CSV table of C-alpha atoms and ligand atoms in Angstrom, one decimal:
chain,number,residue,atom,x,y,z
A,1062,UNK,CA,20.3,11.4,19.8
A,1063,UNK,CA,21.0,9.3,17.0
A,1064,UNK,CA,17.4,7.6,15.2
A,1065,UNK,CA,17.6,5.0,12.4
A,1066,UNK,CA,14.9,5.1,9.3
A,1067,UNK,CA,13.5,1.8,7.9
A,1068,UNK,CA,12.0,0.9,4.6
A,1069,UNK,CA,9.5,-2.8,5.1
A,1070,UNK,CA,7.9,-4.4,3.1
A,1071,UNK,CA,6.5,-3.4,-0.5
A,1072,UNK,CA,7.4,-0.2,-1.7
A,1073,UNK,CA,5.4,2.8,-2.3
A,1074,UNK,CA,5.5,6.5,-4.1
A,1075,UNK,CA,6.2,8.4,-0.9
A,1076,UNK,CA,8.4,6.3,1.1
A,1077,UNK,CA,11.4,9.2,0.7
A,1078,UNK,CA,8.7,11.7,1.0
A,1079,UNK,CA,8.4,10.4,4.6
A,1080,UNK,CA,12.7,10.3,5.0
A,1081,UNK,CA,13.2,14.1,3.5
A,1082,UNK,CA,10.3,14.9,6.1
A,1083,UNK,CA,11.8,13.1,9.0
A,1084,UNK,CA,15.6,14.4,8.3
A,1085,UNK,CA,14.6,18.2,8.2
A,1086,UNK,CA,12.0,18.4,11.2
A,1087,UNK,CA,14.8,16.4,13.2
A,1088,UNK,CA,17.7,18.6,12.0
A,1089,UNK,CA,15.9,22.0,11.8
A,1090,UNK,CA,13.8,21.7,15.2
A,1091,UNK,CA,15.7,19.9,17.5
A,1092,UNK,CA,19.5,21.0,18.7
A,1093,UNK,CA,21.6,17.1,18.8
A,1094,UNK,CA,19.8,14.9,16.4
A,1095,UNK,CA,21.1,12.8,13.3
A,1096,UNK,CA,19.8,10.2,11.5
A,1097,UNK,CA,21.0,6.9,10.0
A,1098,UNK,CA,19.0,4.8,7.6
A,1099,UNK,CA,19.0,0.9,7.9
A,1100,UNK,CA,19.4,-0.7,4.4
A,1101,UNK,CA,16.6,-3.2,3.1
A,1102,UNK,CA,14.0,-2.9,5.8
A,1103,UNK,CA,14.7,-5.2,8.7
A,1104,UNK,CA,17.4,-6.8,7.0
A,1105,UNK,CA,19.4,-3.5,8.0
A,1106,UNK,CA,19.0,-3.7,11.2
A,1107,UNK,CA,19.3,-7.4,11.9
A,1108,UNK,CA,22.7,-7.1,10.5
A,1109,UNK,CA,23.6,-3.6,11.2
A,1110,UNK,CA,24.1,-2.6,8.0
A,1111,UNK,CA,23.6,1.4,8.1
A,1112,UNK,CA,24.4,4.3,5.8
A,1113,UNK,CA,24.2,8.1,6.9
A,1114,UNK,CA,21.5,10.8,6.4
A,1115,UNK,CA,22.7,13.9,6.6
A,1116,UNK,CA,20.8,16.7,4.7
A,1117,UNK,CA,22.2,16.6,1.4
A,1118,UNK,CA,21.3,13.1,1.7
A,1119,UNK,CA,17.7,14.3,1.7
A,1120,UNK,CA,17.9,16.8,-1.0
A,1121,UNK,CA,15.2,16.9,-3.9
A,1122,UNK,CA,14.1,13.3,-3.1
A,1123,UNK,CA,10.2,13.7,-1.7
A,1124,UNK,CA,9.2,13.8,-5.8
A,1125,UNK,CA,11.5,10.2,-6.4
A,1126,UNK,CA,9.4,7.0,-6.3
A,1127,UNK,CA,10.6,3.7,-4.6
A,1128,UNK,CA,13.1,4.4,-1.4
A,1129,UNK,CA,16.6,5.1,-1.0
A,1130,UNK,CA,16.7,2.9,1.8
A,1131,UNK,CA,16.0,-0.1,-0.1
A,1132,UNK,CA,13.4,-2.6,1.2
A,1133,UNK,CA,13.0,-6.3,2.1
A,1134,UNK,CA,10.3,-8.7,3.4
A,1135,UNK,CA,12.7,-10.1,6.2
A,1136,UNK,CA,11.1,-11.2,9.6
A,1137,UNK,CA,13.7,-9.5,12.8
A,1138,UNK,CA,12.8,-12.4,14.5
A,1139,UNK,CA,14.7,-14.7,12.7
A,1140,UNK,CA,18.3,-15.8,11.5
A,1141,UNK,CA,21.2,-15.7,14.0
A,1142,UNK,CA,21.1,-12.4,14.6
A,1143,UNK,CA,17.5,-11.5,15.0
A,1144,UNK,CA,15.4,-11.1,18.3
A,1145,UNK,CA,15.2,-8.5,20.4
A,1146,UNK,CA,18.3,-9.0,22.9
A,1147,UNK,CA,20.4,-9.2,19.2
A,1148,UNK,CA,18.9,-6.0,17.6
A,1149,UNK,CA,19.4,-4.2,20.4
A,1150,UNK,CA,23.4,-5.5,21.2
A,1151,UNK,CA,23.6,-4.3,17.5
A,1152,UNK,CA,21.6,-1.1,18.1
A,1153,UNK,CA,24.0,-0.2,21.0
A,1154,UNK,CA,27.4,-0.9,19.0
A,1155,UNK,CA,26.3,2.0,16.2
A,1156,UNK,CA,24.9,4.0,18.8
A,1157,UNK,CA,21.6,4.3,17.4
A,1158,UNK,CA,18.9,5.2,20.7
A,1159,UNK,CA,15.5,5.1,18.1
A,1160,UNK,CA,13.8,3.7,15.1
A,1161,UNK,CA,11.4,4.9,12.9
A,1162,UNK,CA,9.7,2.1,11.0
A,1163,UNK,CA,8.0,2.6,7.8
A,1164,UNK,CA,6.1,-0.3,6.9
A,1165,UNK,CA,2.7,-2.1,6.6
A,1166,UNK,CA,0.7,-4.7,8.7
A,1167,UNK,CA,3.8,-7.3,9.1
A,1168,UNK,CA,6.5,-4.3,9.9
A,1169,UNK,CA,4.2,-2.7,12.1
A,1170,UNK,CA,3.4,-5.9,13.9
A,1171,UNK,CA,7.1,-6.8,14.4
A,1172,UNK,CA,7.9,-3.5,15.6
A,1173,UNK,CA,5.1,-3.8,18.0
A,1174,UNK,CA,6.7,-7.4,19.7
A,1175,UNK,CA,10.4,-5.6,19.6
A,1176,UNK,CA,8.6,-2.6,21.5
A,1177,UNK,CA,6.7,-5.1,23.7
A,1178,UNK,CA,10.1,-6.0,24.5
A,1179,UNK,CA,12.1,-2.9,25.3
A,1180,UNK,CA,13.2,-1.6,21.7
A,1181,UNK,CA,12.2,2.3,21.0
A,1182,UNK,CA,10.3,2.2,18.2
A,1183,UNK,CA,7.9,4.8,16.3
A,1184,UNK,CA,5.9,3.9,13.1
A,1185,UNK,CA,4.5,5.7,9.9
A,1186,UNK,CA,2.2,3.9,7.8
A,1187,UNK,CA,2.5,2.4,4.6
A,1188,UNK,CA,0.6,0.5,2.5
A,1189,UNK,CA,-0.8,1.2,-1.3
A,1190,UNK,CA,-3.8,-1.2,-0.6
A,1191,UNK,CA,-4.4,1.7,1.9
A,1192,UNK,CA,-5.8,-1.5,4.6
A,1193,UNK,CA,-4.4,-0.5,7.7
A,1194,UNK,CA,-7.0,0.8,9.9
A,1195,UNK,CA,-6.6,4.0,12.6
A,1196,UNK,CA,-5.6,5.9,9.6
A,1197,UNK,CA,-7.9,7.7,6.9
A,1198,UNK,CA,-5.5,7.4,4.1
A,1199,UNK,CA,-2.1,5.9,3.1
A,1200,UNK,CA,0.6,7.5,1.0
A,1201,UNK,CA,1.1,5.6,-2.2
A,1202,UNK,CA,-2.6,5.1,-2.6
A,1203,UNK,CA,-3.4,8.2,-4.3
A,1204,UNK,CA,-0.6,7.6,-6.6
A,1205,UNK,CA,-1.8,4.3,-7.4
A,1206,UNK,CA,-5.0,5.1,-7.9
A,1207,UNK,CA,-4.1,8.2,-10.5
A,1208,UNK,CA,-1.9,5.6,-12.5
A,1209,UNK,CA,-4.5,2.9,-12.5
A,1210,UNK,CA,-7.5,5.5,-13.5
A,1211,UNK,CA,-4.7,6.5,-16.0
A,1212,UNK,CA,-4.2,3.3,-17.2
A,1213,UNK,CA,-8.6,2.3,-17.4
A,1214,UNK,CA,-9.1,6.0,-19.3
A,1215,UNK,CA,-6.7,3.8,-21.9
A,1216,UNK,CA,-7.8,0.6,-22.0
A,1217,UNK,CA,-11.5,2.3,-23.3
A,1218,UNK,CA,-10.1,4.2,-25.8
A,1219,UNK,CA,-8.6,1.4,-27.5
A,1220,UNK,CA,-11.6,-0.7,-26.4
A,1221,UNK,CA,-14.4,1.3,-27.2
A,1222,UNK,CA,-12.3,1.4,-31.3
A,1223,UNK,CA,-12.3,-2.8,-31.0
A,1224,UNK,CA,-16.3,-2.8,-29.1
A,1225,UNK,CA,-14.8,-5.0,-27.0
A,1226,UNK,CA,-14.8,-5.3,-22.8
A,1227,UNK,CA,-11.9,-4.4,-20.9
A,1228,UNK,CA,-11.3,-6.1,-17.8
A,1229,UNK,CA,-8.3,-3.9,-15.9
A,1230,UNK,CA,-7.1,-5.8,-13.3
A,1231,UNK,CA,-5.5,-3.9,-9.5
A,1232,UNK,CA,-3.5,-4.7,-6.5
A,1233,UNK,CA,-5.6,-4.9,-3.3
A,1234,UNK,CA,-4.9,-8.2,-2.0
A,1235,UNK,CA,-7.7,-8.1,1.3
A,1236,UNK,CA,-9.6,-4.7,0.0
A,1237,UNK,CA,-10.4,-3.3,-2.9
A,1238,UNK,CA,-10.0,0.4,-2.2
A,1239,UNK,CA,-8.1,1.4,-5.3
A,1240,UNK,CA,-10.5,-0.7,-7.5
A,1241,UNK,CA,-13.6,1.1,-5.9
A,1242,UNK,CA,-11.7,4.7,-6.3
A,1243,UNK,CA,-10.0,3.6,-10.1
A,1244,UNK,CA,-13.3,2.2,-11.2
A,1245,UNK,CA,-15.4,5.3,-9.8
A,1246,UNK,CA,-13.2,7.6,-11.5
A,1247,UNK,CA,-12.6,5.7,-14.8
A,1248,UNK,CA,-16.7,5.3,-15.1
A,1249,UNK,CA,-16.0,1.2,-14.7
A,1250,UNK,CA,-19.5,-0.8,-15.8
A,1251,UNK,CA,-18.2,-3.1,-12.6
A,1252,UNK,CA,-16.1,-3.0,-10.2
A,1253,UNK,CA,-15.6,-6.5,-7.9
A,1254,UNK,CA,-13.7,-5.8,-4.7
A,1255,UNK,CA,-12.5,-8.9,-1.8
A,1256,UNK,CA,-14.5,-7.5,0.0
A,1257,UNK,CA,-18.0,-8.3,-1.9
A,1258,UNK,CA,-17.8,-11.6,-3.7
A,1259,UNK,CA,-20.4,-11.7,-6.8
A,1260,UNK,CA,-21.3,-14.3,-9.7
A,1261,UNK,CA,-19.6,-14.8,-12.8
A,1262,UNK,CA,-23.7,-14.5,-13.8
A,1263,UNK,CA,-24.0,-10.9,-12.5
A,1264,UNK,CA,-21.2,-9.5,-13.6
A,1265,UNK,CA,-21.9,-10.9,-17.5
A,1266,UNK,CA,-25.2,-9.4,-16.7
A,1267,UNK,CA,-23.5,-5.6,-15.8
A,1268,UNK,CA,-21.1,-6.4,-18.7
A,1269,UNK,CA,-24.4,-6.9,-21.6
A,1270,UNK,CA,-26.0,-3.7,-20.0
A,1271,UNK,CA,-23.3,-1.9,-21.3
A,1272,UNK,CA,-22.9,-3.4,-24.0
A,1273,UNK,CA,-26.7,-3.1,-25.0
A,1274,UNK,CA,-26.1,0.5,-24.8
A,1275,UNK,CA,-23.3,1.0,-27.0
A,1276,UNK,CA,-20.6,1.4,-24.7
A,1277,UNK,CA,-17.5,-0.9,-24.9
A,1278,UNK,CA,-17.4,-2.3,-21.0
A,1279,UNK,CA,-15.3,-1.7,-18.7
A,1280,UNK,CA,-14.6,-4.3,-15.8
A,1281,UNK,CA,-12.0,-2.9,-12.7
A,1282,UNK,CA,-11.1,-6.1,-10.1
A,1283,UNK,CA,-9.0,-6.2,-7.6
A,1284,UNK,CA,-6.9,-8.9,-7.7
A,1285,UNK,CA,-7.5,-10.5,-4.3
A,1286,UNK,CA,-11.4,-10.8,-5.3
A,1287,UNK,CA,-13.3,-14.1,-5.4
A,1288,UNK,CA,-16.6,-14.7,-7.4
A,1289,UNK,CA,-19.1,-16.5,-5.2
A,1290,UNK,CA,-17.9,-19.8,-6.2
A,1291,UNK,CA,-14.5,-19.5,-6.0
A,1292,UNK,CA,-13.1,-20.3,-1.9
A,1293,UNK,CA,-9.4,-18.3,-2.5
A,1294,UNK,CA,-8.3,-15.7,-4.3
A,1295,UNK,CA,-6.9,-16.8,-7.8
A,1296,UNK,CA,-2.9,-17.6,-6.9
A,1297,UNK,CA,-1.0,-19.8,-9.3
A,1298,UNK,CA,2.3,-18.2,-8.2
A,1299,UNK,CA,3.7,-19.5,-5.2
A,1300,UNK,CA,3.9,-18.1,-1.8
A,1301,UNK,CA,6.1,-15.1,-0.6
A,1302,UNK,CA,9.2,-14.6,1.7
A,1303,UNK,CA,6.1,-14.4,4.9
A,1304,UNK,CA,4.0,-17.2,3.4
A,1305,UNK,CA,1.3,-15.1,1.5
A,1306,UNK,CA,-0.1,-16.6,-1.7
A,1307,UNK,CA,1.4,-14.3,-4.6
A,1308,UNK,CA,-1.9,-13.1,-6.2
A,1309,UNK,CA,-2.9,-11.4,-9.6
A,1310,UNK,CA,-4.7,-13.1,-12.6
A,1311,UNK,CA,-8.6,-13.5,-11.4
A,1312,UNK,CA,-8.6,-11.0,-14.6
A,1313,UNK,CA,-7.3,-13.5,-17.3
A,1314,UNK,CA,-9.8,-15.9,-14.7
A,1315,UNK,CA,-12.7,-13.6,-15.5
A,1316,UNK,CA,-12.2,-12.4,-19.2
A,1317,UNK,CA,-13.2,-15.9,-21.4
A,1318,UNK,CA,-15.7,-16.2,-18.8
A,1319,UNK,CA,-17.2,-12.8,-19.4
A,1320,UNK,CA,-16.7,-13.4,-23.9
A,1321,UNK,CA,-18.6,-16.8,-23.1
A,1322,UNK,CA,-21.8,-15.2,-21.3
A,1323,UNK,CA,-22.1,-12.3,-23.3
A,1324,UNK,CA,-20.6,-13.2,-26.9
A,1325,UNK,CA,-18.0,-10.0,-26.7
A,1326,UNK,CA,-14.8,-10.3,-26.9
A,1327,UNK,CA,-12.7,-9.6,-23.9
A,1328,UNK,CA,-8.9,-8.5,-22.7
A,1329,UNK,CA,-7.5,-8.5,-19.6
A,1330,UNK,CA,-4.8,-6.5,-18.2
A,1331,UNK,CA,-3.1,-6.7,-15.2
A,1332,UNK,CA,-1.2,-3.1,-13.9
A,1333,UNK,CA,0.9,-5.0,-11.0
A,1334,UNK,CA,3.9,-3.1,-10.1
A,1335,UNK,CA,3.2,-0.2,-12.0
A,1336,UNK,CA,0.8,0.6,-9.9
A,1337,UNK,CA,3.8,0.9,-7.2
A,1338,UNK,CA,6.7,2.8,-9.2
A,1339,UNK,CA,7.0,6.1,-10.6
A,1340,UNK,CA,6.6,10.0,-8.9
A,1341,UNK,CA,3.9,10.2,-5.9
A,1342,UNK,CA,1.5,12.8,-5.9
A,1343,UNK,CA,1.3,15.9,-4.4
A,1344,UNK,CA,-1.1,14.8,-2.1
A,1345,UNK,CA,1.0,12.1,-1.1
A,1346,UNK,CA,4.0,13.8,-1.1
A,1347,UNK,CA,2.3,16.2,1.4
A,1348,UNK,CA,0.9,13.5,3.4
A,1349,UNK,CA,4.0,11.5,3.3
A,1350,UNK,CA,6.2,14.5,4.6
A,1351,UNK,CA,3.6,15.2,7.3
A,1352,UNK,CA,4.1,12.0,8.8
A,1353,UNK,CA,7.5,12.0,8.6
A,1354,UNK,CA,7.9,15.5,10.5
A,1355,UNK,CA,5.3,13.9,13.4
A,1356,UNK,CA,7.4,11.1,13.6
A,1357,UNK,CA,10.8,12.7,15.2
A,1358,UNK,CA,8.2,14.2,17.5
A,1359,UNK,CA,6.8,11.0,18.3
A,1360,UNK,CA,10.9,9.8,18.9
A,1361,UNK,CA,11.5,13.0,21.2
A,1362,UNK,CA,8.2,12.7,23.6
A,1363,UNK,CA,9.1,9.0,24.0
A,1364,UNK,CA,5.6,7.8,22.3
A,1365,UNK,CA,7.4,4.1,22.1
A,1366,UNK,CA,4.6,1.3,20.0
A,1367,UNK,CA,3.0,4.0,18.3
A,1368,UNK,CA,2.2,5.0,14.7
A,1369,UNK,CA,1.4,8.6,13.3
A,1370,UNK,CA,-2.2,8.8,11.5
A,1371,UNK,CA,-4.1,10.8,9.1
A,1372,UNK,CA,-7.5,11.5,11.1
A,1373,UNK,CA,-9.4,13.8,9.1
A,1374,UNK,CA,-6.5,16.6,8.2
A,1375,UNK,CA,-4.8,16.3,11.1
A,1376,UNK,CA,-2.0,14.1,12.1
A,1377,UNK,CA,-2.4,12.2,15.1
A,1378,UNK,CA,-0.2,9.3,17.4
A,1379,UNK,CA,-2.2,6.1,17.8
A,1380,UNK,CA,-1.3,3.2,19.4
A,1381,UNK,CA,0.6,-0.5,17.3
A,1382,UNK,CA,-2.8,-2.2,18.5
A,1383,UNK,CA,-5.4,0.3,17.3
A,1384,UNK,CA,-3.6,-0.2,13.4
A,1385,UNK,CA,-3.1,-3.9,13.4
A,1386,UNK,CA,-6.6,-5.2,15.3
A,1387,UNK,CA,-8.3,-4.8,12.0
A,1388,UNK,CA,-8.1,-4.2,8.1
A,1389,UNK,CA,-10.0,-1.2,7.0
A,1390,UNK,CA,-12.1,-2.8,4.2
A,1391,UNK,CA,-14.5,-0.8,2.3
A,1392,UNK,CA,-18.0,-0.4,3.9
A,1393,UNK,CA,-21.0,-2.1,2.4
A,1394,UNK,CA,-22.3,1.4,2.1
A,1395,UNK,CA,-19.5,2.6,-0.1
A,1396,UNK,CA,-19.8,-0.2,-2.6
A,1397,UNK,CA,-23.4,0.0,-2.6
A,1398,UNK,CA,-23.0,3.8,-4.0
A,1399,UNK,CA,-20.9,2.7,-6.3
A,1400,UNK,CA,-22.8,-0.5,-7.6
A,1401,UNK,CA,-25.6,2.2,-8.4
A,1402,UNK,CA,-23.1,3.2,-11.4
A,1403,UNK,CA,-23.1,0.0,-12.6
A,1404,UNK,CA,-24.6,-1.6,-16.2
B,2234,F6P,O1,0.5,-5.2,0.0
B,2234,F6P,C1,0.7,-4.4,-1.0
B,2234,F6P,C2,0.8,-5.2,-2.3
B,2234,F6P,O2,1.1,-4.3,-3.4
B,2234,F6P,C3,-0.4,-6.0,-2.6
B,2234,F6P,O3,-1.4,-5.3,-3.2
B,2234,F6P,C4,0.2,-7.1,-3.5
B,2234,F6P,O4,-0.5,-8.3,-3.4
B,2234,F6P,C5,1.5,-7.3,-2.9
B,2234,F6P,O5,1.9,-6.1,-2.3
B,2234,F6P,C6,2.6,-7.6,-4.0
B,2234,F6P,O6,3.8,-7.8,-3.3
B,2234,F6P,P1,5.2,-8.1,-4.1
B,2234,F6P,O7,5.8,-6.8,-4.4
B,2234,F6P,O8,6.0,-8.9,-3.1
B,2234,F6P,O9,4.9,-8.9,-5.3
């Protein structure tokens, strides 16, 4: 049996985690499989542009950050070769019988219209904003966390010297799980998350509380929050290749709003891609290599339109629909226990 690997969407530390685990388990377990990867996500396989994975391939890459796939934003559905009768003509010619797609909401939802339509198609999931739902975690999220909490323990060093109020802005375009885990970790005076919208008022209010007691204050958001007057996220760069606004800069948004309430003066920085290069963790190098491993299995038993999951410590097979009916946004309760830190 011959299986391609795909790369979608944004990157993340772990994606080759995920490729080393899915070459061995297929090599070592099972008697006649190979693999091939696609190059650039979808674009790969839309123009069946392939390169081999044989073992040495794989070797030493679960600690490398980024993917040696490649990746791309690029909808199978269109251009002149895409939709499912083309992909699989093209599929046929290299002789490739399954894919494993390693991707986020958009990847998982094309692979679940290819599968709808006849295509054999596993997934693992990926996404840094760690959003999708059926799954307890997300590789790359523990990585980005670590560098952003790396990156806050920084900013109030240099500015508790300057008694001045950081604001450290993070990715988390619908939820605002790695600003609720960075700020928790990195003591943050506020943290403001999509999910909770608050006033320019409170959070000048959190921001003096600190202040009054001595502390130089530290503000994490995530940069798809919205104050309570604002209607969209902050967006001043254009939409990307699948018509999302480009977000990032509610920080720079925030900070002269914060110095003007509260008379300290206030920086902004936003982490951005950072957050999303660099060595994974050994937590997500672990997780990442799991799922790859559970996804041959998922190839050999035939589980066509489904994803592997972290449920608790175990890895689990859910179905496309379970992942991409809803975001997994942080519960009210979870902000609320952290709002008791704040001030
Ligand atoms: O979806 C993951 C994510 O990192 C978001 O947090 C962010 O808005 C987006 O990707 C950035 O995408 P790009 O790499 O295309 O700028």
């Amino acid at each position: 049996m011959r299986i391609g690997i795909l790369t979608s969407g944004g990157d993340c530390p772990g994606l080759n985690a995920v490729i080393r685990g899915a070459v061995l388990k297929g090599i070592k377990e099972y008697d006649d499989i190979e693999f091939v990867g696609f190059r650039d996500g979808w674009r790969g396989v839309v123009d069946g542009d392939i390169m081999d994975l044989p073992r040495s391939r794989v070797r030493g890459i679960s600690k490398q950050g980024g993917t040696i796939l490649g990746t791309s934003r690029t909808n199978p559905f269109e251009g002149p070769n895409g939709g499912p009768e083309k992909i699989k003509a093209t599929l046929d010619r290299l002789g490739i019988d399954a894919i494993i797609a390693i991707g986020g909401e958009g990847t998982l939802a094309a692979a679940q219209r290819l599968t709808d339509a006849g295509l054999k198609i596993v997934g693992v999931p990926k996404t840094v904003d760690n959003d999708l739902d059926a799954t307890d975690y997300t590789f790359g999220f523990d990585t980005a966390v670590e560098i952003a909490t790396e990156a806050c323990d920084r900013l109030r060093t240099t500015g508790e010297s300057h008694h001045r109020c950081m604001v450290a802005e993070v990715m988390g375009r619908h939820v605002g799980w790695i600003a609720l885990h960075t700020g928790m970790a990195a003591g943050a005076h506020a943290i403001l998350i999509p999910e909770h919208p608050v006033s320019i008022d409170q959070i000048s209010q959190w921001v003096s509380e600190a202040r009054d007691r001595g502390r130089a204050p530290l503000v994490v958001v995530a940069e798809g929050f919205v104050t309570t007057d604002m209607e969209m996220p902050h967006s001043e760069r254009g939409l990307d290749s699948f018509g999302r606004p480009r977000l990032g800069g509610i920080g720079e948004l925030l900070a002269p709003e914060i110095e003007a309430r509260t008379g300290i003066e206030t920086r902004a920085t936003v982490l951005g891609h950072i957050q999303r290069g660099g060595v994974p963790t050994a937590f997500d190098r672990v997780l990442a290599t799991r799922l790859g491993m559970a996804a041959v299995d998922s190839v050999v038993d035939g589980l066509w339109g489904t994803m592997v999951a972290l449920h608790g410590t175990d890895i689990v097979h859910v179905g496309f629909e379970k992942a991409l009916g809803n975001l997994k946004t942080v519960p009210e309760q979870r902000y609320d226990e952290a709002a008791i830190l704040f001030g």
